[in-house]
Short mmCIF file of C-alpha atoms in Angstrom, two decimals:
data_model
loop_
_atom_site.label_atom_id
_atom_site.label_comp_id
_atom_site.label_asym_id
_atom_site.label_seq_id
_atom_site.Cartn_x
_atom_site.Cartn_y
_atom_site.Cartn_z
CA GLN A 29 -20.03 -108.09 155.52
CA VAL A 30 -21.10 -105.88 152.66
CA GLN A 31 -24.00 -103.55 153.38
CA LEU A 32 -25.66 -100.88 151.28
CA GLN A 33 -27.92 -98.12 152.56
CA GLU A 34 -30.10 -95.81 150.50
CA SER A 35 -30.93 -92.29 151.63
CA GLY A 36 -32.74 -89.31 150.23
CA PRO A 37 -36.14 -87.62 150.06
CA GLY A 38 -39.17 -89.84 150.02
CA LEU A 39 -41.40 -87.28 148.30
CA VAL A 40 -40.65 -85.45 145.08
CA LYS A 41 -42.91 -83.09 143.15
CA PRO A 42 -43.74 -83.79 139.50
CA SER A 43 -41.28 -82.29 137.02
CA GLN A 44 -38.60 -81.99 139.68
CA THR A 45 -35.46 -84.07 140.19
CA LEU A 46 -35.23 -87.21 142.31
CA SER A 47 -31.93 -87.63 144.12
CA LEU A 48 -30.82 -90.66 146.12
CA THR A 49 -27.52 -91.74 147.63
CA CYS A 50 -26.25 -95.21 148.43
CA THR A 51 -23.60 -95.62 151.11
CA VAL A 52 -21.53 -98.78 150.91
CA PHE A 53 -20.06 -100.51 153.94
CA GLY A 54 -17.64 -103.41 153.87
CA ASP A 55 -16.48 -102.86 150.31
CA SER A 56 -14.99 -100.05 148.23
CA ILE A 57 -16.74 -98.62 145.19
CA SER A 58 -13.36 -97.66 143.72
CA SER A 59 -11.66 -101.04 143.85
CA GLY A 60 -12.38 -104.60 142.84
CA SER A 61 -14.36 -105.72 139.85
CA HIS A 62 -17.85 -104.87 141.03
CA TYR A 63 -20.46 -102.59 139.53
CA TRP A 64 -22.70 -100.42 141.66
CA ASN A 65 -26.30 -100.36 140.51
CA TRP A 66 -29.66 -98.73 140.95
CA ILE A 67 -32.78 -100.84 140.49
CA ARG A 68 -36.36 -99.80 141.08
CA GLN A 69 -39.67 -101.52 141.73
CA PRO A 70 -43.10 -99.90 141.56
CA ALA A 71 -45.46 -101.18 144.22
CA GLY A 72 -46.73 -104.65 143.37
CA LYS A 73 -44.69 -104.82 140.19
CA GLY A 74 -41.41 -106.19 138.91
CA LEU A 75 -37.83 -104.98 138.94
CA GLN A 76 -36.31 -102.50 136.51
CA TRP A 77 -32.57 -101.91 136.24
CA ILE A 78 -31.83 -98.20 136.05
CA GLY A 79 -28.08 -98.03 135.64
CA ARG A 80 -24.67 -98.62 137.13
CA ILE A 81 -21.26 -97.15 137.82
CA SER A 82 -18.01 -99.07 137.72
CA ASN A 83 -14.99 -98.83 140.01
CA SER A 84 -13.37 -96.51 137.47
CA GLY A 85 -16.41 -94.25 137.26
CA ASN A 86 -17.79 -95.49 133.95
CA THR A 87 -21.56 -95.46 133.76
CA ASN A 88 -24.21 -97.37 131.83
CA TYR A 89 -27.93 -96.74 131.78
CA ASN A 90 -31.15 -98.42 130.80
CA PRO A 91 -31.95 -96.97 127.36
CA SER A 92 -35.54 -96.32 128.40
CA LEU A 93 -34.35 -93.96 131.16
CA GLN A 94 -31.03 -92.76 129.82
CA SER A 95 -32.14 -89.26 128.89
CA ARG A 96 -33.23 -88.50 132.47
CA VAL A 97 -30.79 -90.48 134.64
CA THR A 98 -27.33 -89.74 136.01
CA ILE A 99 -25.30 -91.93 138.34
CA SER A 100 -22.19 -90.58 139.99
CA GLY A 101 -19.73 -91.74 142.62
CA ASP A 102 -17.99 -90.17 145.60
CA THR A 103 -15.03 -92.38 146.44
CA ALA A 104 -14.05 -90.33 149.48
CA LYS A 105 -17.41 -91.08 151.08
CA ASN A 106 -17.74 -94.52 149.46
CA GLN A 107 -21.10 -93.51 148.05
CA PHE A 108 -22.79 -93.46 144.71
CA SER A 109 -25.80 -91.42 143.76
CA LEU A 110 -28.76 -91.40 141.42
CA THR A 111 -30.58 -88.46 139.91
CA VAL A 112 -33.70 -88.75 137.80
CA SER A 113 -34.89 -85.53 136.22
CA SER A 114 -38.38 -84.45 135.15
CA VAL A 115 -40.10 -87.05 137.28
CA THR A 116 -43.72 -88.08 136.89
CA ALA A 117 -46.01 -90.37 138.85
CA ALA A 118 -44.59 -93.26 136.81
CA ASP A 119 -41.30 -92.80 138.68
CA THR A 120 -42.96 -93.62 142.00
CA ALA A 121 -41.24 -96.78 143.21
CA MET A 122 -39.00 -98.44 145.73
CA TYR A 123 -35.45 -97.63 144.71
CA TYR A 124 -32.74 -100.14 145.56
CA CYS A 125 -29.00 -99.89 145.28
CA ALA A 126 -27.22 -103.17 144.68
CA ARG A 127 -23.75 -104.52 144.06
CA GLY A 128 -23.25 -106.30 140.77
CA SER A 129 -20.67 -109.05 140.74
CA TRP A 130 -19.24 -110.90 137.79
CA PHE A 131 -19.57 -114.59 138.14
CA GLY A 132 -19.90 -116.21 134.72
CA GLU A 133 -22.36 -113.38 134.18
CA LEU A 134 -23.45 -110.35 136.13
CA ALA A 135 -25.64 -110.93 139.20
CA PHE A 136 -26.69 -108.71 142.10
CA ASP A 137 -25.38 -110.21 145.31
CA TYR A 138 -25.91 -107.45 147.86
CA TRP A 139 -28.89 -105.10 148.06
CA GLY A 140 -29.89 -102.18 150.21
CA GLN A 141 -33.22 -102.22 152.01
CA GLY A 142 -34.64 -99.73 149.55
CA ARG A 143 -35.96 -96.18 149.65
CA LEU A 144 -39.58 -95.53 148.74
CA VAL A 145 -39.91 -92.47 146.55
CA THR A 146 -43.34 -91.01 145.83
CA VAL A 147 -43.84 -88.45 143.08
CA SER A 148 -46.75 -86.25 144.04
CA SER A 149 -47.63 -82.58 144.37
CA GLU B 9 -35.39 -106.34 122.87
CA VAL B 10 -35.10 -109.52 124.88
CA VAL B 11 -38.01 -110.37 127.16
CA LEU B 12 -37.88 -112.82 130.06
CA THR B 13 -41.21 -114.54 130.63
CA GLN B 14 -41.78 -116.36 133.89
CA SER B 15 -44.43 -119.00 134.40
CA PRO B 16 -46.66 -119.64 136.09
CA ALA B 17 -47.52 -116.21 137.43
CA THR B 18 -48.71 -117.85 140.64
CA LEU B 19 -47.91 -121.28 142.01
CA SER B 20 -50.02 -122.63 144.85
CA LEU B 21 -48.36 -125.37 146.87
CA SER B 22 -48.34 -127.01 150.26
CA PRO B 23 -45.22 -127.33 152.42
CA GLY B 24 -43.21 -130.35 151.40
CA GLU B 25 -44.24 -130.21 147.76
CA ARG B 26 -41.90 -129.67 144.85
CA ALA B 27 -41.88 -126.28 143.12
CA THR B 28 -40.88 -125.87 139.50
CA LEU B 29 -40.58 -122.31 138.19
CA SER B 30 -39.87 -121.48 134.56
CA CYS B 31 -38.09 -118.57 132.92
CA ARG B 32 -38.06 -118.31 129.14
CA ALA B 33 -36.05 -115.79 127.13
CA SER B 34 -37.47 -114.48 123.86
CA GLN B 35 -34.11 -115.19 122.24
CA THR B 36 -30.86 -116.81 123.25
CA VAL B 37 -28.77 -114.33 125.19
CA SER B 38 -26.56 -116.33 127.45
CA ASN B 39 -26.36 -119.72 129.05
CA TYR B 40 -26.17 -117.91 132.36
CA LEU B 41 -29.18 -116.86 134.40
CA ALA B 42 -29.74 -115.69 137.97
CA TRP B 43 -32.68 -116.22 140.31
CA TYR B 44 -33.78 -114.02 143.20
CA GLN B 45 -36.25 -114.48 146.04
CA GLN B 46 -38.22 -111.53 147.38
CA LYS B 47 -40.38 -111.56 150.48
CA PRO B 48 -42.82 -108.75 151.34
CA GLY B 49 -41.07 -105.63 152.59
CA GLN B 50 -37.62 -106.97 151.75
CA PRO B 51 -35.18 -106.49 148.90
CA PRO B 52 -34.55 -109.36 146.51
CA ARG B 53 -32.03 -111.95 147.62
CA LEU B 54 -29.71 -113.72 145.21
CA LEU B 55 -30.46 -117.46 145.19
CA ILE B 56 -28.82 -118.84 142.07
CA TYR B 57 -26.22 -117.42 139.70
CA ASP B 58 -24.68 -118.81 136.54
CA THR B 59 -27.87 -120.87 136.05
CA SER B 60 -27.09 -123.53 138.64
CA LYS B 61 -24.76 -122.23 141.35
CA ARG B 62 -26.23 -121.49 144.74
CA ALA B 63 -25.31 -118.19 146.34
CA THR B 64 -23.76 -118.13 149.79
CA GLY B 65 -26.04 -119.53 152.47
CA ILE B 66 -28.70 -120.84 150.10
CA PRO B 67 -29.90 -124.32 151.10
CA PRO B 68 -29.50 -127.25 148.72
CA ARG B 69 -33.25 -127.66 148.21
CA PHE B 70 -32.90 -124.80 145.72
CA SER B 71 -31.48 -125.77 142.35
CA GLY B 72 -31.30 -124.20 138.94
CA SER B 73 -30.94 -125.62 135.47
CA GLY B 74 -31.35 -124.79 131.83
CA SER B 75 -29.65 -123.29 128.82
CA GLY B 76 -30.42 -121.32 125.69
CA THR B 77 -33.87 -119.86 126.18
CA ASP B 78 -35.34 -122.15 128.85
CA PHE B 79 -34.38 -122.10 132.49
CA THR B 80 -35.86 -123.67 135.62
CA LEU B 81 -35.70 -123.03 139.34
CA THR B 82 -36.65 -126.03 141.44
CA ILE B 83 -37.38 -126.14 145.14
CA SER B 84 -37.25 -129.82 145.98
CA SER B 85 -39.41 -129.72 149.10
CA ILE B 86 -40.83 -126.31 149.83
CA GLU B 87 -40.52 -124.93 153.35
CA PRO B 88 -42.85 -122.32 154.92
CA GLU B 89 -40.13 -119.65 154.57
CA ASP B 90 -39.91 -120.25 150.82
CA PHE B 91 -43.29 -118.70 150.03
CA ALA B 92 -42.28 -115.55 148.20
CA VAL B 93 -41.92 -114.02 144.75
CA TYR B 94 -39.12 -115.30 142.54
CA TYR B 95 -37.49 -113.37 139.71
CA CYS B 96 -35.12 -114.47 137.00
CA GLN B 97 -32.48 -112.16 135.53
CA GLN B 98 -30.18 -112.09 132.54
CA ARG B 99 -28.09 -109.47 130.81
CA SER B 100 -28.70 -108.48 127.21
CA GLY B 101 -26.87 -105.23 126.76
CA TRP B 102 -28.29 -104.31 130.15
CA PRO B 103 -29.71 -106.39 133.00
CA LEU B 104 -33.27 -107.63 132.54
CA PHE B 105 -35.67 -109.22 134.97
CA GLY B 106 -38.61 -111.52 134.43
CA GLY B 107 -42.03 -110.53 135.68
CA GLY B 108 -41.88 -112.86 138.66
CA THR B 109 -43.60 -115.99 139.96
CA LYS B 110 -45.45 -115.80 143.24
CA VAL B 111 -45.25 -119.01 145.23
CA GLU B 112 -48.13 -119.08 147.68
CA ILE B 113 -49.49 -121.48 150.22
#
């Protein structure tokens, strides 16, 4: 059974860097044909895809966030991480990591429970 | 930029009724679309992928259809556990989500 678990600080000061890690159980981030994604959701609002990393370490980002976002992987720990720099209150959200699988098209079939990150001084 | 518009924003139903949720793309991207269900305090759960295929463990009362720019999620006879928010998702360069439909009692 595939499981994903987010971890990291729940409070970040404005202008600082948000850092989260997703640990994957039951699958390997370095094998298979899956993508490993970060998706966020402000309270009471919809979902926004942030970016992803492939099994070979290639990354893709949402153009609206690309200048501030980095996703990296640690295959030894079977983890992938997200950093968002220069955060503002608009970055306050629930952050989810999710596995993306290719069916006829990409869909997110396993999700972590989420990590609430608040940007506040 | 492609926009996915879901309607209605809120759907009020009684258990046993049929639910019909719409997702419209601003332009044709793909004939494939996914649907997710999200309950309060939980992450989204994949219901339907490739427009009409049910994900593992999803009951047959959930069905998806559509092509081009118009897609539909149908719940044939809604159960109490189905009251939730539903999102559609496609990929146009990068993954996009609709704004959601809340199905309430």
